[in-house]
PDB file of C-alpha atoms and ligand atoms in Angstrom:
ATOM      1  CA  UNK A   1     108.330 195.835 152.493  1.00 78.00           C
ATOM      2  CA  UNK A   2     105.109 195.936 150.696  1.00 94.00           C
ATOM      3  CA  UNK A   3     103.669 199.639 149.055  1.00 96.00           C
ATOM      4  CA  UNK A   4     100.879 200.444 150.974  1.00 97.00           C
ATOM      5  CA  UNK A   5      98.334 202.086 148.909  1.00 98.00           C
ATOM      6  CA  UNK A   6      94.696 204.009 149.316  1.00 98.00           C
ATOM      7  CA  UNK A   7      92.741 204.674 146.402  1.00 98.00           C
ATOM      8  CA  UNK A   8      89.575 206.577 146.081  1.00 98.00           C
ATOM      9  CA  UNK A   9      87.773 205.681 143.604  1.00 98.00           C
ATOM     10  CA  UNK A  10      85.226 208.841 142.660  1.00 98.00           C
ATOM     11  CA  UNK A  11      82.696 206.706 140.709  1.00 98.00           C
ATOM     12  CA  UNK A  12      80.588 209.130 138.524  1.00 98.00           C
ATOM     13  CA  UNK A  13      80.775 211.609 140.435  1.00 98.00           C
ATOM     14  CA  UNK A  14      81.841 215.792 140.485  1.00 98.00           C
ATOM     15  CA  UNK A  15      81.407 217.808 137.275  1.00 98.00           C
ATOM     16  CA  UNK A  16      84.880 218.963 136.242  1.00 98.00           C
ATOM     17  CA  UNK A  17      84.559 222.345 138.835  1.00 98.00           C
ATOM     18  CA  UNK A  18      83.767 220.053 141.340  1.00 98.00           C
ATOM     19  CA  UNK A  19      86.174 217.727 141.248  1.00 98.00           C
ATOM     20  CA  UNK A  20      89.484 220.070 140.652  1.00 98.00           C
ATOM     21  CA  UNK A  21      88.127 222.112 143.423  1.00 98.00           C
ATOM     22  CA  UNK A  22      87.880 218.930 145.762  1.00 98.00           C
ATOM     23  CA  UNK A  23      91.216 217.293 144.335  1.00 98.00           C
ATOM     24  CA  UNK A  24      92.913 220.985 144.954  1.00 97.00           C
ATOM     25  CA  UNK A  25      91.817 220.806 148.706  1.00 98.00           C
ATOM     26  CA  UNK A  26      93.397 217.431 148.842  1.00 97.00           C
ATOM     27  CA  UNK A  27      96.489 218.732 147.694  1.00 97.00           C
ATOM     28  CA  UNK A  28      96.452 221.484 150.184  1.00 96.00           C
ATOM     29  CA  UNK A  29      95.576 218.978 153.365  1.00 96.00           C
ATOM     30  CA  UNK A  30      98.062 216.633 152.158  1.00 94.00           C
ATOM     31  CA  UNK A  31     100.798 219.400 151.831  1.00 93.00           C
ATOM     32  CA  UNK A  32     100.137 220.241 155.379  1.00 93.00           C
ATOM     33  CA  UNK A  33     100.842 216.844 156.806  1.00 89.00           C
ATOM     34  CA  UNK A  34     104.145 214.829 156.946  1.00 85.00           C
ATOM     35  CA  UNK A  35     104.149 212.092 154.412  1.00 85.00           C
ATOM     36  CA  UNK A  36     101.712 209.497 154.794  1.00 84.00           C
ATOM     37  CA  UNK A  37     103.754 206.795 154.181  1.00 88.00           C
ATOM     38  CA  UNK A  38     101.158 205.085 151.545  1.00 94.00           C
ATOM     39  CA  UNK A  39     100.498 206.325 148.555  1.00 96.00           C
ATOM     40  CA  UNK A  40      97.668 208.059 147.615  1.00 97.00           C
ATOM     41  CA  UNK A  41      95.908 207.571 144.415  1.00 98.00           C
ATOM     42  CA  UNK A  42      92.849 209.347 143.199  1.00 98.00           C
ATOM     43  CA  UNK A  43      90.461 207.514 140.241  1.00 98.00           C
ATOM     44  CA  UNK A  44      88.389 210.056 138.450  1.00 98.00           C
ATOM     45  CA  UNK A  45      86.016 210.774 135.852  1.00 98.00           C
ATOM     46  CA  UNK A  46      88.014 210.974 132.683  1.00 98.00           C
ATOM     47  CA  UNK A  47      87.363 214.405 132.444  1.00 98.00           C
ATOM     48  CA  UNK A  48      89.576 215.272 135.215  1.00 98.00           C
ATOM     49  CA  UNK A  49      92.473 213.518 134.328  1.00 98.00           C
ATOM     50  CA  UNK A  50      94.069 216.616 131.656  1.00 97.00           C
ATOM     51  CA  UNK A  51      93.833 218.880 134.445  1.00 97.00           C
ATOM     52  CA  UNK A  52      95.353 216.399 137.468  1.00 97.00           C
ATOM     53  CA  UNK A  53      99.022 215.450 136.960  1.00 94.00           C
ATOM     54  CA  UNK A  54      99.761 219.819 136.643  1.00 95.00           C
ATOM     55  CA  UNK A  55      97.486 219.836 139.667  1.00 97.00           C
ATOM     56  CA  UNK A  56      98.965 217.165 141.699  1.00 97.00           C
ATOM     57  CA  UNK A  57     102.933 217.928 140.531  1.00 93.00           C
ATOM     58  CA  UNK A  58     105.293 218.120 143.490  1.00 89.00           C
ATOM     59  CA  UNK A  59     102.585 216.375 145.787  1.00 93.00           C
ATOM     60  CA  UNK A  60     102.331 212.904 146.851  1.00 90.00           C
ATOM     61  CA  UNK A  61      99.360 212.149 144.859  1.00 96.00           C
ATOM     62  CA  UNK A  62      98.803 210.187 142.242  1.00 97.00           C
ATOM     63  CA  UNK A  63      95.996 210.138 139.703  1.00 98.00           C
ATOM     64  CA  UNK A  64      94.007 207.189 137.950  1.00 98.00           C
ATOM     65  CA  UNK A  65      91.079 206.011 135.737  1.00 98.00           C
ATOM     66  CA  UNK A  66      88.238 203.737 136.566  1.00 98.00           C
ATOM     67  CA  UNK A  67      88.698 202.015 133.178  1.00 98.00           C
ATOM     68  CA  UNK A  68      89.733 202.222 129.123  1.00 98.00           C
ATOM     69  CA  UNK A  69      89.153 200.746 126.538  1.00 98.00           C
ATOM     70  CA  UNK A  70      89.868 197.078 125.401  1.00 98.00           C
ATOM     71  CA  UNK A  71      91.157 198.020 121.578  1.00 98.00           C
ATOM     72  CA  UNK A  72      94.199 200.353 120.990  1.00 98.00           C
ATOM     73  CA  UNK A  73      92.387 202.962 118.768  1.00 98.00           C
ATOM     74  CA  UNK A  74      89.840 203.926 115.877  1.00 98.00           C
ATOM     75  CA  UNK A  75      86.117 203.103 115.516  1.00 98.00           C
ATOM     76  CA  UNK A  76      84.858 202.724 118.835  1.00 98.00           C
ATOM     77  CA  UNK A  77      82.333 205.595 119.364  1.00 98.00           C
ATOM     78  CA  UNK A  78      82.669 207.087 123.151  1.00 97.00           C
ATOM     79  CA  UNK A  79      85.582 204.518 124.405  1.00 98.00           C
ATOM     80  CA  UNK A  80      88.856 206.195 126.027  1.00 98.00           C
ATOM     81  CA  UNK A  81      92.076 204.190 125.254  1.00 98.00           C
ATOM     82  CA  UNK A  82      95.346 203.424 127.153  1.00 98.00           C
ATOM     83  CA  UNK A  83      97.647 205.655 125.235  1.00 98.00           C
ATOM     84  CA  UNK A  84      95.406 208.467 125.481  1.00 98.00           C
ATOM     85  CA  UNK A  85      94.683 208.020 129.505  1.00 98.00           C
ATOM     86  CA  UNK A  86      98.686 207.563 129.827  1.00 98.00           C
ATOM     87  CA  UNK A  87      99.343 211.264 127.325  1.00 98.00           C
ATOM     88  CA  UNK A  88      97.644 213.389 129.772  1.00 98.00           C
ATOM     89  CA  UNK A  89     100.366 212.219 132.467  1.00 97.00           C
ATOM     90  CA  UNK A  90      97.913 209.794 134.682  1.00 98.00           C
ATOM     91  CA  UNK A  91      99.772 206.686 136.434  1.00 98.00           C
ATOM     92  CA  UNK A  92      96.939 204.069 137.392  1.00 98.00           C
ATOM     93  CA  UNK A  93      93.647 202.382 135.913  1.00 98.00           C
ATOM     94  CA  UNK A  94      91.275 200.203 137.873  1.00 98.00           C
ATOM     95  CA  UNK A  95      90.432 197.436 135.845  1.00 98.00           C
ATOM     96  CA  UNK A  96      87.146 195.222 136.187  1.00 98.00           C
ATOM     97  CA  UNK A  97      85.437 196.981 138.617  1.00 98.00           C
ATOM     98  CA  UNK A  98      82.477 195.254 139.710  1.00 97.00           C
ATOM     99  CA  UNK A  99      80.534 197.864 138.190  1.00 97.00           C
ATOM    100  CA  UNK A 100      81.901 197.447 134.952  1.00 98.00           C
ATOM    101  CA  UNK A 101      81.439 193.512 135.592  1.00 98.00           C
ATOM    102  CA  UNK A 102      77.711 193.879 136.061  1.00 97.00           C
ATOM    103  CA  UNK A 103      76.577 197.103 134.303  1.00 97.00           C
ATOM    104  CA  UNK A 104      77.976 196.752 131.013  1.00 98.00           C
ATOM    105  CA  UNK A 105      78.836 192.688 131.143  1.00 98.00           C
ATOM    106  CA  UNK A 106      82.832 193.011 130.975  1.00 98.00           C
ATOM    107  CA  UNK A 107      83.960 189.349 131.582  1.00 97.00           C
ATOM    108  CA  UNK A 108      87.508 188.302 132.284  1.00 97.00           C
ATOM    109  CA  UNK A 109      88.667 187.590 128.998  1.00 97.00           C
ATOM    110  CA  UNK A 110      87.683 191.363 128.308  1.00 98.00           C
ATOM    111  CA  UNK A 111      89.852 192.416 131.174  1.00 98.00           C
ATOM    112  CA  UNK A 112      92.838 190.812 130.386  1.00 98.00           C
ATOM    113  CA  UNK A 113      92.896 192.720 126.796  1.00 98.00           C
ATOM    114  CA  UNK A 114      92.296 195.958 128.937  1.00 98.00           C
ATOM    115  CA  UNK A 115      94.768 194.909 131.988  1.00 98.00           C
ATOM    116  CA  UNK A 116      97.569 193.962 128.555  1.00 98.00           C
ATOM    117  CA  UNK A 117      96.706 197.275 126.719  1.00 98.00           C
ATOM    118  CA  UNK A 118      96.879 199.600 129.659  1.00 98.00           C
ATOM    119  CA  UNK A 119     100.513 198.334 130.541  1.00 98.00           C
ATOM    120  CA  UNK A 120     101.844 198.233 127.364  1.00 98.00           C
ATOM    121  CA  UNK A 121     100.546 201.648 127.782  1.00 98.00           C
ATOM    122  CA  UNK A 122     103.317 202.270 130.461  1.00 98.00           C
ATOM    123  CA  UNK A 123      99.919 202.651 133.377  1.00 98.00           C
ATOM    124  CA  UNK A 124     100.201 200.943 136.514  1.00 98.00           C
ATOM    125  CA  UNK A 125      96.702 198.261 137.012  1.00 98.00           C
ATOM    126  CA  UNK A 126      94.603 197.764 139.598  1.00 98.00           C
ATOM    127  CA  UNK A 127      92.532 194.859 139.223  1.00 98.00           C
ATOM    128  CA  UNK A 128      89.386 194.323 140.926  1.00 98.00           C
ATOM    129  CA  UNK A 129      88.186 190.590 142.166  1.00 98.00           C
ATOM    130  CA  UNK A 130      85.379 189.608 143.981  1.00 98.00           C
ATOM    131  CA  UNK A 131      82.621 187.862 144.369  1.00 97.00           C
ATOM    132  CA  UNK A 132      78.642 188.344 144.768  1.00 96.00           C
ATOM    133  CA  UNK A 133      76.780 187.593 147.730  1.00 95.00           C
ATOM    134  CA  UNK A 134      75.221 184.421 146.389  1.00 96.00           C
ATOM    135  CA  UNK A 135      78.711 182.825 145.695  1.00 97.00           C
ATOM    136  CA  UNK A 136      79.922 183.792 148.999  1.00 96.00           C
ATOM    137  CA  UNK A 137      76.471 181.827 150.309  1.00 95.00           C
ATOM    138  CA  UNK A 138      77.227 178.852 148.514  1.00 97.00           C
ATOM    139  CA  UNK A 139      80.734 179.034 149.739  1.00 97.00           C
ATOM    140  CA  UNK A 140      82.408 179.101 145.956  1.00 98.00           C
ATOM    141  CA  UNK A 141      83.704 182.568 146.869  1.00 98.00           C
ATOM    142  CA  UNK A 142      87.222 181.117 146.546  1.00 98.00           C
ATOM    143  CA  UNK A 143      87.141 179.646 143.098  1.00 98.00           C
ATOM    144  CA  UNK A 144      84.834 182.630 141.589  1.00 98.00           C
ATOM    145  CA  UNK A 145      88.257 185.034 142.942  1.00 98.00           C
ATOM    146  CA  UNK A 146      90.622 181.905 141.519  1.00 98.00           C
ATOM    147  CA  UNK A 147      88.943 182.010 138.449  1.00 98.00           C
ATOM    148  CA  UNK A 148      88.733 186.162 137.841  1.00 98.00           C
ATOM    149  CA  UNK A 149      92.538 186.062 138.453  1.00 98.00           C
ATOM    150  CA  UNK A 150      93.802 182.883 136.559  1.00 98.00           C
ATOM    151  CA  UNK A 151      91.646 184.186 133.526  1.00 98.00           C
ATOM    152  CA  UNK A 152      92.252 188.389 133.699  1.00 97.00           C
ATOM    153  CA  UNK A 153      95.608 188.548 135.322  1.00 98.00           C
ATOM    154  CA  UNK A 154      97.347 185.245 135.421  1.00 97.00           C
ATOM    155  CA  UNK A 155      98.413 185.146 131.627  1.00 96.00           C
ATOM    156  CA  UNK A 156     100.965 188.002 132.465  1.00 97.00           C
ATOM    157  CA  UNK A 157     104.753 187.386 132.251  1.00 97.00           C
ATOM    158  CA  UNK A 158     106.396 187.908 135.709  1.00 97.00           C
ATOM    159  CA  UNK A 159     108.171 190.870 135.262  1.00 96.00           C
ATOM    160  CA  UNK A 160     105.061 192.419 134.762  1.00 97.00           C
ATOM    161  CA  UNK A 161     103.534 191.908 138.003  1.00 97.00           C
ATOM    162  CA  UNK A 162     105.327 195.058 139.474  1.00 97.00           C
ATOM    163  CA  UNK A 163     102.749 197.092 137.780  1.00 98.00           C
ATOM    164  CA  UNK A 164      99.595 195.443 138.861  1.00 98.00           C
ATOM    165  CA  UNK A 165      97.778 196.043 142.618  1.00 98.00           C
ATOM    166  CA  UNK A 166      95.241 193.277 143.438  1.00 98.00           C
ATOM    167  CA  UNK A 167      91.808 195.089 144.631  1.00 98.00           C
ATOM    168  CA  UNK A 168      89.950 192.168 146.874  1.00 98.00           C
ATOM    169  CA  UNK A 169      86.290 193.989 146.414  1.00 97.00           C
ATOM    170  CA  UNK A 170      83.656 191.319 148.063  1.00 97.00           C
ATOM    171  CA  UNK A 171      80.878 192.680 145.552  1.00 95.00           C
ATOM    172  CA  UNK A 172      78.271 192.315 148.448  1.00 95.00           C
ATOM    173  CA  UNK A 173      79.995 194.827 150.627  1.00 93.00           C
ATOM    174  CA  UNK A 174      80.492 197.649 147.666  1.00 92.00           C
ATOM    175  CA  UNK A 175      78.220 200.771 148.413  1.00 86.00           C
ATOM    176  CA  UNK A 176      75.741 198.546 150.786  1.00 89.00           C
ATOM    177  CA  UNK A 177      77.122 199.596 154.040  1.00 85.00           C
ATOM    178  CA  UNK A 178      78.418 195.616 154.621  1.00 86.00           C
ATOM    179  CA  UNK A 179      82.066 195.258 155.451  1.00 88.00           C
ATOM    180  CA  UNK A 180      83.847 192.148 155.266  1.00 92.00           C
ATOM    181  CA  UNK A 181      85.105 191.313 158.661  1.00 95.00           C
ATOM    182  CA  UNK A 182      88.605 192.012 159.190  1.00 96.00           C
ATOM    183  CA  UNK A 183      88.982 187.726 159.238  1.00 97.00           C
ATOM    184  CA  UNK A 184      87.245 187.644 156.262  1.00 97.00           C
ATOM    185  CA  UNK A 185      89.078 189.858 154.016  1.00 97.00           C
ATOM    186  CA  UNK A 186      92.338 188.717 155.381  1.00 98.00           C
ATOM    187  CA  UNK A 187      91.377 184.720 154.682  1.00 98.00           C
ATOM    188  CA  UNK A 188      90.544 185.781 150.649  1.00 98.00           C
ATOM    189  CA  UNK A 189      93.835 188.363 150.845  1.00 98.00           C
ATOM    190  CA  UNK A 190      96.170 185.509 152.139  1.00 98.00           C
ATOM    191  CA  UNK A 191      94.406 183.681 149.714  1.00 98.00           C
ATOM    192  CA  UNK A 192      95.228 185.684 146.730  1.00 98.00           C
ATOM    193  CA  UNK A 193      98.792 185.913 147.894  1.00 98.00           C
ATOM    194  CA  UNK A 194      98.894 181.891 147.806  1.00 98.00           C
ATOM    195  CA  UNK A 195      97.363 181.415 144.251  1.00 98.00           C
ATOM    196  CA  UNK A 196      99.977 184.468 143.230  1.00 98.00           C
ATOM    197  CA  UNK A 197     102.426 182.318 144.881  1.00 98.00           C
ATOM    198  CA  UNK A 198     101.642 179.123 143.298  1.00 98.00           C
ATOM    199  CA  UNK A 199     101.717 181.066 139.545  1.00 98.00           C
ATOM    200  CA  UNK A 200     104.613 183.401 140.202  1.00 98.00           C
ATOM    201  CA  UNK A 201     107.089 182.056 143.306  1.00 97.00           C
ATOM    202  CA  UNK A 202     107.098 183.209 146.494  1.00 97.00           C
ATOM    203  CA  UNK A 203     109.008 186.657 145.858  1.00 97.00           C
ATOM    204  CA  UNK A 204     106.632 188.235 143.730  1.00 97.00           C
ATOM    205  CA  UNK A 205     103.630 186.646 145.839  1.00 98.00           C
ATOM    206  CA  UNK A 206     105.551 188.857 148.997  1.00 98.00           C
ATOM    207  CA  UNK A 207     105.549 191.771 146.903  1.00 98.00           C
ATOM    208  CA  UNK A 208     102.380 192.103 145.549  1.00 98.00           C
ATOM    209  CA  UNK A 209     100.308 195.073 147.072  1.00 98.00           C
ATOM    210  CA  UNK A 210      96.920 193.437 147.620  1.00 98.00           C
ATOM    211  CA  UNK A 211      93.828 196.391 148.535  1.00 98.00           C
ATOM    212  CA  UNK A 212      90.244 195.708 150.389  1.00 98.00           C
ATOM    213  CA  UNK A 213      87.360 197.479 148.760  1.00 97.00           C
ATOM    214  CA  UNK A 214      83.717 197.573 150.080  1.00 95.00           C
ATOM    215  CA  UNK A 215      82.254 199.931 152.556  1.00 92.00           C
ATOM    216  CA  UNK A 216      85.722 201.206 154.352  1.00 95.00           C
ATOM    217  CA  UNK A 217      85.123 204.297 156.390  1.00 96.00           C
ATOM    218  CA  UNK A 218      86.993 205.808 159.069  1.00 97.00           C
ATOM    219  CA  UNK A 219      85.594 203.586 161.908  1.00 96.00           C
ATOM    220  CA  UNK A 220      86.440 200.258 160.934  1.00 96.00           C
ATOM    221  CA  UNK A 221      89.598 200.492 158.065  1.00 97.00           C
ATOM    222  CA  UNK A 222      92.329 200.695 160.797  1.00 97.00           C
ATOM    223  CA  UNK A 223      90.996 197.392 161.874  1.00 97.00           C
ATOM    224  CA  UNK A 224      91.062 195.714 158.712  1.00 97.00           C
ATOM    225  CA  UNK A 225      93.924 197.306 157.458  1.00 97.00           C
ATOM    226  CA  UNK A 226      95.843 195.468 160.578  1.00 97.00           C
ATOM    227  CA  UNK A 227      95.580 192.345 159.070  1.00 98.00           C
ATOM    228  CA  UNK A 228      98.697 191.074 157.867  1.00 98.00           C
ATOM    229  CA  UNK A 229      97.835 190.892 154.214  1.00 98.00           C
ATOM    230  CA  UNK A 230      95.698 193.790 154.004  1.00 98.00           C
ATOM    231  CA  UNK A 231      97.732 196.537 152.029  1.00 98.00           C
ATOM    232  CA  UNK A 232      95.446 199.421 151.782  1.00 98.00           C
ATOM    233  CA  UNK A 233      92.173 200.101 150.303  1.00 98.00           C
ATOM    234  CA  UNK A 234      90.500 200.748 147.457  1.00 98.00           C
ATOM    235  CA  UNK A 235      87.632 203.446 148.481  1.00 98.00           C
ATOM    236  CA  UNK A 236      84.256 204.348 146.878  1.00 97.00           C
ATOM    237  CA  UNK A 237      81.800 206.573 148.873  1.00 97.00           C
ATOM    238  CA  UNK A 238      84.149 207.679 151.610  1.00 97.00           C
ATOM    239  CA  UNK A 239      86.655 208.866 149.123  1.00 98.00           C
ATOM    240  CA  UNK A 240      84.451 211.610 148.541  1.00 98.00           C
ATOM    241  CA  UNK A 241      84.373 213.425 151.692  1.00 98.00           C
ATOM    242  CA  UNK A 242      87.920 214.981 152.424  1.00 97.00           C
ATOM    243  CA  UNK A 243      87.513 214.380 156.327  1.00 97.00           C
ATOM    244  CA  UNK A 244      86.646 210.758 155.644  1.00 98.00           C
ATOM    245  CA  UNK A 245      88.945 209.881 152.389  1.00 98.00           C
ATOM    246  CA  UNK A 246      92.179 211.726 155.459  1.00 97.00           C
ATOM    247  CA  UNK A 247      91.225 209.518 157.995  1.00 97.00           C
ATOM    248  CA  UNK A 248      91.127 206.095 156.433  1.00 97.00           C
ATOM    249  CA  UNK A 249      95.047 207.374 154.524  1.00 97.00           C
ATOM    250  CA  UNK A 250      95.816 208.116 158.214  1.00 95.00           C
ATOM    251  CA  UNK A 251      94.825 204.934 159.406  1.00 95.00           C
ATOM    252  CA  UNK A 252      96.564 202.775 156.337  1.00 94.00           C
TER     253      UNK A 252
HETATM  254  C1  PEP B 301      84.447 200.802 145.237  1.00 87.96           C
HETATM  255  O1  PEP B 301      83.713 201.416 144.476  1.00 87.96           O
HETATM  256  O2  PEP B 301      85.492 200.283 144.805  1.00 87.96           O
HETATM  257  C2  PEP B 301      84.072 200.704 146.655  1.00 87.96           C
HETATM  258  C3  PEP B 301      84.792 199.961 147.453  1.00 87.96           C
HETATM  259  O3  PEP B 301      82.964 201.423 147.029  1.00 87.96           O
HETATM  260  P1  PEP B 301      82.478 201.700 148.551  1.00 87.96           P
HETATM  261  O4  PEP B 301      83.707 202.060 149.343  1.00 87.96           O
HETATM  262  O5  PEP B 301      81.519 202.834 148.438  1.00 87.96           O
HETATM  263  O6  PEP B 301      81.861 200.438 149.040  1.00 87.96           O
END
């Protein structure tokens, strides 16, 4: 069977007070309930991450970044690398957000240097796809996702895969309040799993843990995480609100 994952991605957001006093009152609700049964990542600011793994040690919790840098080391003024996100004990990194697409122009070839540098770092990827709302209008929605995958992720050997989560994230659905329909996301997710097929065989297409992003929230992730090739989430605003960020883990 497939991991089932939710991740909550924080965004900018929680000064480091805030943010080890929220992720402390996750540990304690998650303590209090049986195992979820996914698991549960949290992507922070970088400044949390020293403080998490102690934090989160004998919970079910995991901790990630929302990016790092695409050289190893030295003169890059204000970038964070791989080997120093993986030294303060953090598992995951999200890689090519569509914020980092858009606000500061990372294109695919980009990625794949940060998606090759974080493993070789020994952290586990997940990698963002998706397209804008103008592709998805002129109905090239498929190859823009083809495209972002063949060029970021595809060059990776197969043994590799293991340690990379797909993120579908339909960038017209991030932070607007639009959700893909449950149809929808499960079409590009089945999708995915077909072009993974086609590059890797059918065993590591099965096995690959494949995450909708874009305006989940309690009310309406049960129903898209239903869908056969729907694997969890990947969660931005409603990752931020304990009661919320619970319900859609309970629902996964
Ligand atoms: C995200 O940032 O990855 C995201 C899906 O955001 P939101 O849930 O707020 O749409």
């Amino acid at each position: 069977m497939r991991k089932k994952i939710v991740a909550g991605n924080w965004k900018m957001n929680m000064n480091l007070k805030e943010g080890l006093g929220f992720a402390a009152s996750l540990v304690k609700y998650f303590n209090e309930k049986p195992s979820p049964g996914a698991e549960v990542i949290i992507c922070t600011p970088f400044i949390h991450l020293a403080a998490l793994p102690e934090l989160l040690k004998n919970t079910e919790l995991k901790s990630g970044a929302q990016n790092c840098a695409s050289e190893a080391s030295g003169a890059f003024t204000g970038e964070v690398s791989a080997a120093m996100i993986r030294s303060t004990g953090t598992q995951y990194v999200i890689i090519g957000h569509s914020e980092r697409r858009t606000y500061y122009h990372e294109n695919n070839a980009l990625l794949n240097r940060k998606t090759r540098l974080a493993l070789d770092n020994d952290l586990k990827v997940i990698f963002c796809c998706g397209e804008v709302k103008e592709e998805r209008e002129a109905a090239i929605h498929h190859e823009v996702v083809k495209r972002q995958l063949e060029e970021g992720l595809f060059s990776l050997p197969a043994g590799e895969l293991k340690n990379v989560v797909i993120a579908y994230e339909p960038v017209w659905a991030i932070g607007t309040g639009l959700t893909a329909t449950p149809d929808q996301a499960q079409e590009m997710h089945s999708y995915i799993r077909s072009l993974t097929e086609e590059k890797y065989g059918k065993d590591i297409a099965a096995a690959m843990t494949i995450l909708y992003g874009g305006s989940c929230k309690p009310s309406n992730a049960a129903e898209i995480f239903s869908k056969p090739d729907v694997d969890g989430g990947l969660i931005g605003g409603a990752s931020l609100k304990l009661e919320d960020f619970a319900a859609i883990v309970e629902a996964v």
